[in-house]
Short mmCIF file of N, CA and C in Angstrom, two decimals:
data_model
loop_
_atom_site.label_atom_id
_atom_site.label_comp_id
_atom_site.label_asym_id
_atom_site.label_seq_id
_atom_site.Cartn_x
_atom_site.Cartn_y
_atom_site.Cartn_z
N UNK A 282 -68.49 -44.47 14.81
CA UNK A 282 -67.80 -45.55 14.15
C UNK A 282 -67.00 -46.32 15.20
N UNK A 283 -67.25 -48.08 14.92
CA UNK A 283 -66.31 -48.47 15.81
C UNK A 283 -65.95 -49.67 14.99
N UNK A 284 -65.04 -50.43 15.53
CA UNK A 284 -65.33 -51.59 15.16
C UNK A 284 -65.36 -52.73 15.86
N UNK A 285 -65.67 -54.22 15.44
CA UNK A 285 -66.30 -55.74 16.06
C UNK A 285 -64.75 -56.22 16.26
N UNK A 286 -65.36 -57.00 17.05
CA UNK A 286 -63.73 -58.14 17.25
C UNK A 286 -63.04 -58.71 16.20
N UNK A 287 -64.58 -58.99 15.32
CA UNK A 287 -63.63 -59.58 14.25
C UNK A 287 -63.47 -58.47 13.38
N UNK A 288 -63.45 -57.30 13.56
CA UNK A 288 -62.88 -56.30 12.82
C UNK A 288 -63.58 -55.73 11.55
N UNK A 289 -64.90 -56.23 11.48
CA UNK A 289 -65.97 -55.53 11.17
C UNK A 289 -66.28 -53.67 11.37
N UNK A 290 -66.38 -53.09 10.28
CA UNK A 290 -66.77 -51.32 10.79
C UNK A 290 -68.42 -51.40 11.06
N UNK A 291 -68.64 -50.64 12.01
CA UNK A 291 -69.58 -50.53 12.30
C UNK A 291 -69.86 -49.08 12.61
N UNK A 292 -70.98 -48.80 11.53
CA UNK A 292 -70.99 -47.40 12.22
C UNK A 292 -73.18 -47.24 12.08
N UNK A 293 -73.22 -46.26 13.28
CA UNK A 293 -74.41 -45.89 13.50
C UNK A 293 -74.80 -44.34 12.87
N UNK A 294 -75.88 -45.00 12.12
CA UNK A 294 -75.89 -43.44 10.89
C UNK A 294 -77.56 -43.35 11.62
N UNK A 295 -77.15 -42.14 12.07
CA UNK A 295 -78.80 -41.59 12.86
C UNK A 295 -79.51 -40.89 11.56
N UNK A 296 -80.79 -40.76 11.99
CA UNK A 296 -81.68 -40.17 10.93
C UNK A 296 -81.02 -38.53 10.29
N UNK A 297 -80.45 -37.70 11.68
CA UNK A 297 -79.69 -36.70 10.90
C UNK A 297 -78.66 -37.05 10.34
N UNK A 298 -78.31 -37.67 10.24
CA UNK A 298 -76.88 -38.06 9.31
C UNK A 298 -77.37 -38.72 8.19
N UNK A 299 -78.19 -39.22 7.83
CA UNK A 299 -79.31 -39.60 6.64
C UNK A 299 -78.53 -39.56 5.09
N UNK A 300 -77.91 -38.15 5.27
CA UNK A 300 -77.54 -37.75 4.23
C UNK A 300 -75.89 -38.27 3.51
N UNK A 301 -75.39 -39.12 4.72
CA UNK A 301 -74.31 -39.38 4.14
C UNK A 301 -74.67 -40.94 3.68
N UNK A 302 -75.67 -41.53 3.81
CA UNK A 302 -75.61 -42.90 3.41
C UNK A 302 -75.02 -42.91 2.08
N UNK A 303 -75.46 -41.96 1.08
CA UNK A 303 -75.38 -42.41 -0.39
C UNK A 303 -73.70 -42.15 -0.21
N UNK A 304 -73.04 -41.56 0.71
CA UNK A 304 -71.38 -41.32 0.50
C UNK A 304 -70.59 -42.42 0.83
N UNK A 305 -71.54 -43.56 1.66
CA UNK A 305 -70.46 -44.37 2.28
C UNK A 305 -71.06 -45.45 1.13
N UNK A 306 -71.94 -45.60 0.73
CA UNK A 306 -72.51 -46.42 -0.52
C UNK A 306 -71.40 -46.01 -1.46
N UNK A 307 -71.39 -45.14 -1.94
CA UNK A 307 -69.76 -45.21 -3.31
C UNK A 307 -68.46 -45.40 -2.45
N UNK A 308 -68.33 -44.77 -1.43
CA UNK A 308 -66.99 -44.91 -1.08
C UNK A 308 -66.69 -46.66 -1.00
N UNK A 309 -67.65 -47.12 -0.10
CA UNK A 309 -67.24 -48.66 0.26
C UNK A 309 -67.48 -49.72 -1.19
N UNK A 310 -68.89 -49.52 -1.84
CA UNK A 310 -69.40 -50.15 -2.64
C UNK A 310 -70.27 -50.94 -1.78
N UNK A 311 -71.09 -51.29 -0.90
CA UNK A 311 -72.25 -51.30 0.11
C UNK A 311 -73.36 -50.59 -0.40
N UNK A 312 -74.36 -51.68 -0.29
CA UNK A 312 -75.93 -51.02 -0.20
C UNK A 312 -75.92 -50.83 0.94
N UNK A 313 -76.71 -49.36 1.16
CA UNK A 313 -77.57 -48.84 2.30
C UNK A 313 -78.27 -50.33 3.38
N UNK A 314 -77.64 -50.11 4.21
CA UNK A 314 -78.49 -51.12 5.14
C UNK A 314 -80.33 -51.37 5.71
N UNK A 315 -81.13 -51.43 5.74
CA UNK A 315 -82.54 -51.10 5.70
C UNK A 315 -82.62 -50.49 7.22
N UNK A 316 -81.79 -50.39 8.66
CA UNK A 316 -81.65 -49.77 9.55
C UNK A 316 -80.97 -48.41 9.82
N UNK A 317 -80.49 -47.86 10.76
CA UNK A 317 -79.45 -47.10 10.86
C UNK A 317 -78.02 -47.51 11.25
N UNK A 318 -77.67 -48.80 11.36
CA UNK A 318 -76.74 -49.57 11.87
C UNK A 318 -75.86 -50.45 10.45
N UNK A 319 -74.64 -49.75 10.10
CA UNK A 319 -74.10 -50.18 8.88
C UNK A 319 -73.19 -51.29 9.44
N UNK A 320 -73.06 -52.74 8.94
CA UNK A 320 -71.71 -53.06 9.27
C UNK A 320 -70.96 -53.56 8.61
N UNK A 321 -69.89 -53.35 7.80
CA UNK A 321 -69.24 -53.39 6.57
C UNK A 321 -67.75 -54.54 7.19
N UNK A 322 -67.68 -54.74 6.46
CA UNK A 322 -66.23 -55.85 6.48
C UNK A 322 -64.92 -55.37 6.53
N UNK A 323 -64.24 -55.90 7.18
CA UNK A 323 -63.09 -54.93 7.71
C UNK A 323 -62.27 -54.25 6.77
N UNK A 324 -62.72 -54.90 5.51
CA UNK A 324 -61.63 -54.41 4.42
C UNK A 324 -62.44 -53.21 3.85
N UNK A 325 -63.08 -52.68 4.38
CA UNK A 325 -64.18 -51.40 3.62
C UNK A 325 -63.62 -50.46 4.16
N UNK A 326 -63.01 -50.66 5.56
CA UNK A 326 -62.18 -49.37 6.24
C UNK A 326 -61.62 -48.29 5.44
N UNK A 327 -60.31 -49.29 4.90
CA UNK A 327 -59.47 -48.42 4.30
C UNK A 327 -60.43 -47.03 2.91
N UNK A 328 -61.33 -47.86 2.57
CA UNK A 328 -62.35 -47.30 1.37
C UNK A 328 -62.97 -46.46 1.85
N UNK A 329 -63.03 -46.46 3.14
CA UNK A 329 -64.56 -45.54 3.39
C UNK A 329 -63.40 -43.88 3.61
N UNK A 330 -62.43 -44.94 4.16
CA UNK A 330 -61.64 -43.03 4.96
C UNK A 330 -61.23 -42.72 3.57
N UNK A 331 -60.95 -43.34 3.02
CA UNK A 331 -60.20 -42.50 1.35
C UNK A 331 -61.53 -41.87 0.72
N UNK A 332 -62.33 -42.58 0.81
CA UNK A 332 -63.52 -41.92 0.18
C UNK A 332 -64.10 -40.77 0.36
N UNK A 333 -64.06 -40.76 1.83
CA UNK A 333 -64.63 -39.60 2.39
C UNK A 333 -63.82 -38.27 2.77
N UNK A 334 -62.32 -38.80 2.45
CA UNK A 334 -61.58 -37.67 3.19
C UNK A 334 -61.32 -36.35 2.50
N UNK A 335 -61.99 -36.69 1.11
CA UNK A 335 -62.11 -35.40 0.42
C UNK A 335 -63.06 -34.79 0.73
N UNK A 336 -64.12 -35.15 1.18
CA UNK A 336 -64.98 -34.59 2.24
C UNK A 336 -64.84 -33.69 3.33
N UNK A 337 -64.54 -34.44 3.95
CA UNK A 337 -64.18 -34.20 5.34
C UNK A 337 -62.94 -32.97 4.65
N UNK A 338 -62.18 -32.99 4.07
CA UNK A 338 -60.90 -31.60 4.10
C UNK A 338 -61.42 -30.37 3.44
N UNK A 339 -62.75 -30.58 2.64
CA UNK A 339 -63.47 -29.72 1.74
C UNK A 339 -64.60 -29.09 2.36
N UNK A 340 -64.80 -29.69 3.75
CA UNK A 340 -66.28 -29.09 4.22
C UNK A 340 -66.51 -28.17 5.14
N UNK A 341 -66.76 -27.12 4.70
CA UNK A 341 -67.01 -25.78 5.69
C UNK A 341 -67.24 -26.34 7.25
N UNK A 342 -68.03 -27.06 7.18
CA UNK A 342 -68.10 -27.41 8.95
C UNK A 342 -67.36 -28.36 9.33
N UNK A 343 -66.42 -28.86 9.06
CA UNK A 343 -65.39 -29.77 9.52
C UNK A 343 -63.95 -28.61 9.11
N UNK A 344 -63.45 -28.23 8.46
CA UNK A 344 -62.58 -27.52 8.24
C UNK A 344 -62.47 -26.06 9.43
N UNK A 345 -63.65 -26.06 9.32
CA UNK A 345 -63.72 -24.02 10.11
C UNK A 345 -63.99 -24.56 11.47
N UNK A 346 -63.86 -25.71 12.35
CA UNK A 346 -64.28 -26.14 13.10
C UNK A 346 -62.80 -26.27 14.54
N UNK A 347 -62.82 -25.71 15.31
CA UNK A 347 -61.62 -25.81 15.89
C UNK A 347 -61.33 -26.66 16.93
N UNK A 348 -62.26 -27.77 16.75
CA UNK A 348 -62.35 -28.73 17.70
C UNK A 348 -61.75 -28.37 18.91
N UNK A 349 -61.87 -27.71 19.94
CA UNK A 349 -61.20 -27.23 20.99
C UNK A 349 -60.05 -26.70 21.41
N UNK A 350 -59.47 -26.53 19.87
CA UNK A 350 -58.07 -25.40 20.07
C UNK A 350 -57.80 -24.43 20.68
N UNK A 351 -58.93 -23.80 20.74
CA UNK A 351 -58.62 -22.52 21.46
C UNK A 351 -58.62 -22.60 23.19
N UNK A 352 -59.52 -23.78 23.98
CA UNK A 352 -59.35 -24.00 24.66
C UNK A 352 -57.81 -24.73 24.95
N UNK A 353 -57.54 -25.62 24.29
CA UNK A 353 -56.31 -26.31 24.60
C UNK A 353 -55.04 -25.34 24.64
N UNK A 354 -55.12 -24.07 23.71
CA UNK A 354 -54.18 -23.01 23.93
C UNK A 354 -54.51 -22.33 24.88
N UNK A 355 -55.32 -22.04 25.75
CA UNK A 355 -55.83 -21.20 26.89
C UNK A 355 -55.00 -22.21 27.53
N UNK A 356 -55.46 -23.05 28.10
CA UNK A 356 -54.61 -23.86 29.15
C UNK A 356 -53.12 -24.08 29.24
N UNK A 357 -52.60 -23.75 27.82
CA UNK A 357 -51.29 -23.89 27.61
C UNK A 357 -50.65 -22.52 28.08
N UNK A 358 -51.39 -21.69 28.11
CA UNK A 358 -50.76 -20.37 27.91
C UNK A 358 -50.66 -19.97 29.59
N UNK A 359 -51.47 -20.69 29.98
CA UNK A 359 -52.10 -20.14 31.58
C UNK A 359 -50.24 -20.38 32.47
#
């Protein structure tokens, strides 16, 4: 996900990620784009993270995931 100058979201949904199109389709209210390249209007932002963030706090692989904590405490501890 990034976004355009003029503040456009843009995000690149690869074929494995396939599966979230239909999530950002309700969250934003956006049809599926016919590529893998979504680019939604800046005001979809706020919609997409609310939409999804029950997601994202509910999902075994984002939740159990320690994004490099344990490293960042190794280094702290050293």
């Amino acid at each position: 996900m990034q976004t355009s100058a003029d503040g456009a979201v843009v995000l690149d949904v690869t074929p494995d990620a396939a599966w979230v199109a239909p999530l950002i389709s309700a969250a934003t209210g956006c049809e599926a784009p016919d590529s893998s390249l979504w680019i939604l209007p800046d005001d979809k932002l706020i919609q997409l993270i609310v939409g999804l963030s029950s997601l994202v706090a509910s999902t075994l692989l984002v939740v159990g995931h320690d994004f490099g904590l344990r490293r960042r405490s190794m280094r702290q501890g050293r």
